Amino acid sequence: MILMNRKKRIGIVSLFSILLIVAVGCGNQEDAQPESNKLNVVTTFYPMYDFTKNIVGDKAEVTLLLEAGTDTHSYEPSAKEVAAISNADVFIYNSEEMEVWVSSVLESIDTESTVVVNASEGVSFLEATEGADEHESEEHQDEVDPHIWLDPVLAQEEVSNIQAGLIAADPENEEVYETNAKVYNEKLEALNQEFETAFNGATKRTFVTQHAAFAYLANRYNLEQVSIAGISTEEEPSPAKLAELQDYVEDEGINYIYYAEISSSQIAETLANETGVELEILNPIEGITTEDQEKGIDYIKAMENNLTALQKSIN
């Protein structure tokens, strides 16, 4: 009899435990429900992520594929990352000229369930040689320069394209997206005005950079970018080109050579050591670290830092 009561008690406790687990599980599902109802947006690299975050506010979950420090030019998505794109409500990328892997990935994406946003839609691209003068490597003359986000005016066009894609995927929040995009584009226009004011009337308008990422910025503000290497961060100049650039730096009285933190500064250091000039950072904003984001560094702040750095050469 005692044994039977113990069994019953154990059975009752077990049943209660199961019911409690189920109840807690249901409660957790209810708590998580608002998050699961949000738009799921996947972006490729940092500018696309930051632009999108400023538009969606709290109406979407936005994820970033490429971590800071990843070479955007040579990146290839993993199977897990392709699955994340496929499962997204919206997939946002800069251009097939930048994310060269996108065209093949899109072949496996159901565009009926995933809205695909090419943020550069309608933008006229520069050839890789434009803005980098005669020093640009001949082997890259047919390349298209994909770094359009470094022009604050073209960045506004990208924001508008992203806004349109988000509305197509989530028309219920159209007003939120339109309002947020308008506010953010006003900030980008204020950034544009900062650059215009800073360089207005400058007589020395040339800057030397290791990575040829700033042709759009140079084109917008009537500056001249002279690059040591080409579009790719992995490209290295020949000894003859380095010698030519050494003469150029000395003849033109160049005082600074710019490099990006995300790539090796060895080439820039070599030229700087040979010519006795200083090194300075110019950020292509292809990746902002989590630590920098926590310090308040975003696209606009990084561009303002670029402006401060460029003013050392443009005067």
Short mmCIF file of C-alpha atoms in Angstrom, two decimals:
data_model
loop_
_atom_site.label_atom_id
_atom_site.label_comp_id
_atom_site.label_asym_id
_atom_site.label_seq_id
_atom_site.Cartn_x
_atom_site.Cartn_y
_atom_site.Cartn_z
CA MET A 1 0.00 0.00 0.00
CA ILE A 2 2.79 2.37 0.91
CA LEU A 3 4.57 1.45 -2.31
CA MET A 4 1.45 2.23 -4.33
CA ASN A 5 1.08 5.65 -2.67
CA ARG A 6 4.70 6.46 -3.38
CA LYS A 7 4.19 5.53 -7.03
CA LYS A 8 1.11 7.67 -7.18
CA ARG A 9 2.96 10.57 -5.58
CA ILE A 10 5.84 10.18 -8.03
CA GLY A 11 3.37 10.03 -10.88
CA ILE A 12 1.58 13.17 -9.71
CA VAL A 13 4.87 15.06 -9.24
CA SER A 14 6.06 13.96 -12.68
CA LEU A 15 2.79 15.03 -14.27
CA PHE A 16 2.96 18.39 -12.50
CA SER A 17 6.55 18.84 -13.67
CA ILE A 18 5.59 18.12 -17.26
CA LEU A 19 2.65 20.55 -17.10
CA LEU A 20 4.92 23.19 -15.55
CA ILE A 21 7.52 22.78 -18.32
CA VAL A 22 4.83 23.03 -20.98
CA ALA A 23 3.36 26.13 -19.31
CA VAL A 24 6.77 27.81 -19.04
CA GLY A 25 7.52 26.86 -22.62
CA CYS A 26 4.28 28.40 -23.81
CA GLY A 27 4.97 31.48 -21.76
CA ASN A 28 8.41 31.85 -23.34
CA GLN A 29 6.93 31.44 -26.79
CA GLU A 30 4.44 34.21 -26.07
CA ASP A 31 7.25 36.46 -24.81
CA ALA A 32 9.31 35.77 -27.94
CA GLN A 33 6.41 36.19 -30.35
CA PRO A 34 6.87 39.94 -31.01
CA GLU A 35 10.49 39.29 -32.00
CA SER A 36 9.53 36.50 -34.41
CA ASN A 37 6.95 38.76 -36.06
CA LYS A 38 9.60 41.33 -36.96
CA LEU A 39 10.98 41.58 -40.46
CA ASN A 40 14.10 39.42 -40.87
CA VAL A 41 16.69 41.41 -42.85
CA VAL A 42 20.14 40.16 -43.90
CA THR A 43 22.75 42.68 -45.09
CA THR A 44 26.16 41.98 -46.58
CA PHE A 45 28.71 44.41 -45.11
CA TYR A 46 28.75 47.33 -42.69
CA PRO A 47 27.43 50.33 -44.69
CA MET A 48 24.45 48.27 -45.86
CA TYR A 49 23.85 47.19 -42.25
CA ASP A 50 24.10 50.72 -40.84
CA PHE A 51 21.90 52.29 -43.52
CA THR A 52 19.27 49.60 -42.96
CA LYS A 53 19.35 49.89 -39.16
CA ASN A 54 18.71 53.62 -39.42
CA ILE A 55 15.67 53.01 -41.64
CA VAL A 56 13.99 50.14 -39.78
CA GLY A 57 14.36 51.39 -36.22
CA ASP A 58 12.77 48.70 -34.05
CA LYS A 59 10.59 47.25 -36.81
CA ALA A 60 13.07 44.62 -38.02
CA GLU A 61 15.87 42.32 -36.97
CA VAL A 62 18.93 43.21 -39.06
CA THR A 63 21.94 40.90 -39.32
CA LEU A 64 25.37 41.44 -40.86
CA LEU A 65 27.05 38.70 -42.91
CA LEU A 66 30.65 39.98 -43.06
CA GLU A 67 32.45 40.59 -39.80
CA ALA A 68 34.86 43.50 -39.45
CA GLY A 69 38.25 42.65 -40.92
CA THR A 70 36.81 40.40 -43.65
CA ASP A 71 38.07 41.26 -47.11
CA THR A 72 34.80 42.13 -48.84
CA HIS A 73 36.35 41.72 -52.30
CA SER A 74 37.40 38.08 -51.83
CA TYR A 75 34.65 36.92 -49.45
CA GLU A 76 32.70 33.74 -50.21
CA PRO A 77 29.58 32.90 -48.13
CA SER A 78 29.35 29.59 -46.27
CA ALA A 79 26.44 27.19 -46.70
CA LYS A 80 25.05 28.46 -43.39
CA GLU A 81 25.22 32.06 -44.61
CA VAL A 82 23.51 31.18 -47.90
CA ALA A 83 20.75 29.52 -45.85
CA ALA A 84 20.40 32.69 -43.76
CA ILE A 85 19.94 34.72 -46.94
CA SER A 86 17.40 32.23 -48.25
CA ASN A 87 15.39 32.39 -45.01
CA ALA A 88 15.40 36.19 -44.83
CA ASP A 89 12.42 38.40 -45.63
CA VAL A 90 14.80 40.93 -47.17
CA PHE A 91 18.36 40.56 -48.48
CA ILE A 92 20.32 43.79 -49.04
CA TYR A 93 23.65 44.13 -50.86
CA ASN A 94 25.65 47.00 -52.33
CA SER A 95 26.25 45.73 -55.87
CA GLU A 96 27.37 42.71 -57.84
CA GLU A 97 30.51 44.72 -58.59
CA MET A 98 31.34 44.68 -54.87
CA GLU A 99 29.80 41.42 -53.67
CA VAL A 100 30.78 39.41 -56.76
CA TRP A 101 29.36 36.21 -55.21
CA VAL A 102 25.79 37.54 -55.08
CA SER A 103 24.79 36.61 -58.62
CA SER A 104 25.47 32.90 -58.03
CA VAL A 105 23.76 32.91 -54.62
CA LEU A 106 20.64 34.57 -56.03
CA GLU A 107 20.16 31.61 -58.37
CA SER A 108 19.18 29.53 -55.33
CA ILE A 109 17.02 32.19 -53.64
CA ASP A 110 13.23 32.20 -53.90
CA THR A 111 12.59 35.86 -54.70
CA GLU A 112 8.86 35.28 -54.11
CA SER A 113 9.56 34.94 -50.37
CA THR A 114 12.75 37.04 -50.10
CA VAL A 115 12.85 40.63 -51.34
CA VAL A 116 16.28 41.24 -52.87
CA VAL A 117 17.57 44.83 -52.73
CA ASN A 118 20.45 46.02 -54.91
CA ALA A 119 21.26 49.25 -53.07
CA SER A 120 23.20 50.63 -56.04
CA GLU A 121 20.22 50.42 -58.41
CA GLY A 122 20.30 53.42 -60.76
CA VAL A 123 23.82 54.55 -59.78
CA SER A 124 26.37 55.15 -62.55
CA PHE A 125 29.62 53.41 -61.69
CA LEU A 126 33.08 54.83 -62.31
CA GLU A 127 35.74 52.83 -64.03
CA ALA A 128 38.49 51.81 -61.63
CA THR A 129 40.97 54.22 -63.21
CA GLU A 130 38.83 57.33 -62.78
CA GLY A 131 39.89 59.53 -59.89
CA ALA A 132 43.21 57.72 -59.46
CA ASP A 133 45.05 59.39 -62.40
CA GLU A 134 47.80 57.91 -64.55
CA HIS A 135 49.39 56.01 -61.68
CA GLU A 136 46.56 53.42 -61.65
CA SER A 137 47.66 49.93 -62.64
CA GLU A 138 46.97 49.15 -66.31
CA GLU A 139 45.90 45.59 -65.52
CA HIS A 140 42.82 46.96 -63.70
CA GLN A 141 41.70 49.51 -66.27
CA ASP A 142 38.55 47.55 -67.17
CA GLU A 143 37.37 47.12 -63.57
CA VAL A 144 34.39 48.99 -62.17
CA ASP A 145 34.87 50.77 -58.87
CA PRO A 146 32.17 49.57 -56.42
CA HIS A 147 32.88 51.95 -53.48
CA ILE A 148 29.85 54.19 -54.08
CA TRP A 149 28.91 54.47 -50.38
CA LEU A 150 31.96 56.69 -49.78
CA ASP A 151 30.15 59.50 -51.59
CA PRO A 152 27.54 60.90 -49.13
CA VAL A 153 25.26 61.88 -52.01
CA LEU A 154 25.29 58.40 -53.55
CA ALA A 155 24.83 56.98 -50.06
CA GLN A 156 21.49 58.81 -50.00
CA GLU A 157 20.48 57.01 -53.18
CA GLU A 158 21.36 53.70 -51.55
CA VAL A 159 19.24 54.58 -48.52
CA SER A 160 16.28 55.36 -50.79
CA ASN A 161 16.68 52.03 -52.60
CA ILE A 162 16.84 50.15 -49.30
CA GLN A 163 13.75 52.00 -48.08
CA ALA A 164 11.81 50.94 -51.18
CA GLY A 165 12.77 47.30 -50.69
CA LEU A 166 11.74 47.32 -47.04
CA ILE A 167 8.35 48.81 -47.92
CA ALA A 168 7.83 46.16 -50.60
CA ALA A 169 8.44 43.47 -47.97
CA ASP A 170 6.57 45.18 -45.14
CA PRO A 171 4.01 47.70 -46.43
CA GLU A 172 2.33 47.93 -43.01
CA ASN A 173 5.33 49.93 -41.73
CA GLU A 174 5.70 52.08 -44.85
CA GLU A 175 5.26 55.34 -42.94
CA VAL A 176 7.94 54.40 -40.39
CA TYR A 177 10.44 53.49 -43.09
CA GLU A 178 9.74 56.64 -45.10
CA THR A 179 10.10 58.88 -42.04
CA ASN A 180 13.30 57.23 -40.81
CA ALA A 181 14.87 57.24 -44.28
CA LYS A 182 14.05 60.93 -44.69
CA VAL A 183 15.65 61.77 -41.32
CA TYR A 184 18.77 59.73 -42.09
CA ASN A 185 19.15 61.17 -45.58
CA GLU A 186 19.02 64.64 -44.05
CA LYS A 187 21.97 63.61 -41.87
CA LEU A 188 23.82 62.34 -44.94
CA GLU A 189 23.14 65.61 -46.74
CA ALA A 190 24.52 67.51 -43.73
CA LEU A 191 27.62 65.30 -44.02
CA ASN A 192 27.87 66.20 -47.70
CA GLN A 193 27.71 69.88 -46.80
CA GLU A 194 30.53 69.39 -44.26
CA PHE A 195 32.78 67.98 -46.99
CA GLU A 196 31.84 70.71 -49.48
CA THR A 197 32.55 73.45 -46.95
CA ALA A 198 35.85 71.91 -45.85
CA PHE A 199 37.23 71.64 -49.40
CA ASN A 200 35.75 74.82 -50.84
CA GLY A 201 38.56 76.97 -52.22
CA ALA A 202 41.32 74.45 -51.48
CA THR A 203 44.30 74.87 -53.83
CA LYS A 204 46.04 71.60 -52.91
CA ARG A 205 43.52 68.87 -53.77
CA THR A 206 45.58 65.66 -54.13
CA PHE A 207 45.82 62.79 -51.65
CA VAL A 208 47.81 59.55 -51.85
CA THR A 209 46.18 56.35 -50.59
CA GLN A 210 47.22 52.72 -50.48
CA HIS A 211 43.77 51.34 -51.40
CA ALA A 212 42.02 52.89 -54.42
CA ALA A 213 38.65 53.09 -52.67
CA PHE A 214 37.99 56.82 -52.73
CA ALA A 215 37.37 57.72 -56.37
CA TYR A 216 33.69 58.56 -55.76
CA LEU A 217 34.57 60.81 -52.83
CA ALA A 218 37.29 62.47 -54.91
CA ASN A 219 34.94 62.86 -57.87
CA ARG A 220 32.22 64.44 -55.71
CA TYR A 221 34.48 67.11 -54.21
CA ASN A 222 36.82 67.72 -57.14
CA LEU A 223 39.79 66.03 -55.48
CA GLU A 224 42.49 63.81 -56.97
CA GLN A 225 43.12 60.35 -55.56
CA VAL A 226 46.53 58.84 -56.32
CA SER A 227 46.63 55.19 -55.31
CA ILE A 228 49.59 52.96 -54.53
CA ALA A 229 47.65 49.76 -55.27
CA GLY A 230 44.33 49.13 -56.99
CA ILE A 231 40.73 48.34 -56.11
CA SER A 232 41.55 45.08 -54.32
CA THR A 233 43.13 45.29 -50.87
CA GLU A 234 45.25 42.27 -51.84
CA GLU A 235 46.87 43.92 -54.87
CA GLU A 236 50.52 44.95 -54.55
CA PRO A 237 52.30 47.50 -56.74
CA SER A 238 55.35 46.63 -58.77
CA PRO A 239 58.78 47.97 -57.72
CA ALA A 240 58.68 50.25 -60.79
CA LYS A 241 55.36 51.75 -59.70
CA LEU A 242 56.63 52.28 -56.16
CA ALA A 243 59.68 54.10 -57.53
CA GLU A 244 57.42 56.22 -59.72
CA LEU A 245 55.21 57.08 -56.76
CA GLN A 246 58.24 57.94 -54.63
CA ASP A 247 59.23 60.54 -57.22
CA TYR A 248 55.65 61.81 -57.38
CA VAL A 249 55.38 62.22 -53.58
CA GLU A 250 58.67 64.10 -53.41
CA ASP A 251 57.99 66.30 -56.45
CA GLU A 252 54.44 67.24 -55.37
CA GLY A 253 55.29 67.90 -51.73
CA ILE A 254 52.92 65.22 -50.40
CA ASN A 255 52.98 65.11 -46.58
CA TYR A 256 50.65 62.18 -45.81
CA ILE A 257 50.02 58.70 -47.18
CA TYR A 258 46.71 57.10 -46.24
CA TYR A 259 46.00 53.47 -45.46
CA ALA A 260 43.04 51.47 -44.13
CA GLU A 261 43.10 49.78 -40.73
CA ILE A 262 41.39 46.69 -42.14
CA SER A 263 44.32 45.87 -44.43
CA SER A 264 48.09 45.66 -44.08
CA SER A 265 49.84 49.03 -44.01
CA GLN A 266 53.17 47.53 -45.12
CA ILE A 267 53.11 49.02 -48.64
CA ALA A 268 52.14 52.47 -47.37
CA GLU A 269 54.83 52.23 -44.69
CA THR A 270 57.45 51.35 -47.31
CA LEU A 271 56.61 54.41 -49.40
CA ALA A 272 56.36 56.64 -46.32
CA ASN A 273 59.78 55.50 -45.10
CA GLU A 274 61.33 56.09 -48.51
CA THR A 275 59.88 59.61 -48.79
CA GLY A 276 59.92 60.71 -45.13
CA VAL A 277 56.18 61.49 -44.98
CA GLU A 278 53.62 60.58 -42.31
CA LEU A 279 50.98 57.84 -42.32
CA GLU A 280 47.31 58.55 -41.70
CA ILE A 281 44.17 56.38 -41.65
CA LEU A 282 41.48 56.74 -44.32
CA ASN A 283 38.64 54.33 -43.64
CA PRO A 284 36.79 52.69 -46.56
CA ILE A 285 34.13 51.70 -43.97
CA GLU A 286 33.85 48.16 -45.27
CA GLY A 287 33.85 46.92 -41.68
CA ILE A 288 33.34 48.64 -38.32
CA THR A 289 34.20 46.47 -35.31
CA THR A 290 31.71 45.77 -32.55
CA GLU A 291 34.01 47.60 -30.15
CA ASP A 292 34.01 50.70 -32.37
CA GLN A 293 30.22 50.55 -32.67
CA GLU A 294 29.95 50.45 -28.88
CA LYS A 295 32.07 53.62 -28.82
CA GLY A 296 29.60 55.35 -31.13
CA ILE A 297 31.50 54.86 -34.38
CA ASP A 298 29.05 54.43 -37.26
CA TYR A 299 29.06 55.34 -40.96
CA ILE A 300 28.61 59.09 -40.38
CA LYS A 301 31.22 59.27 -37.60
CA ALA A 302 33.72 57.27 -39.67
CA MET A 303 33.16 59.64 -42.61
CA GLU A 304 33.68 62.64 -40.35
CA ASN A 305 36.96 61.07 -39.20
CA ASN A 306 37.90 60.64 -42.88
CA LEU A 307 37.17 64.32 -43.46
CA THR A 308 39.46 65.33 -40.58
CA ALA A 309 42.21 63.07 -41.95
CA LEU A 310 41.86 64.39 -45.52
CA GLN A 311 42.06 67.98 -44.37
CA LYS A 312 45.70 67.33 -43.52
CA SER A 313 46.37 66.95 -47.27
CA ILE A 314 43.61 69.03 -48.85
CA ASN A 315 44.19 72.69 -48.01
#
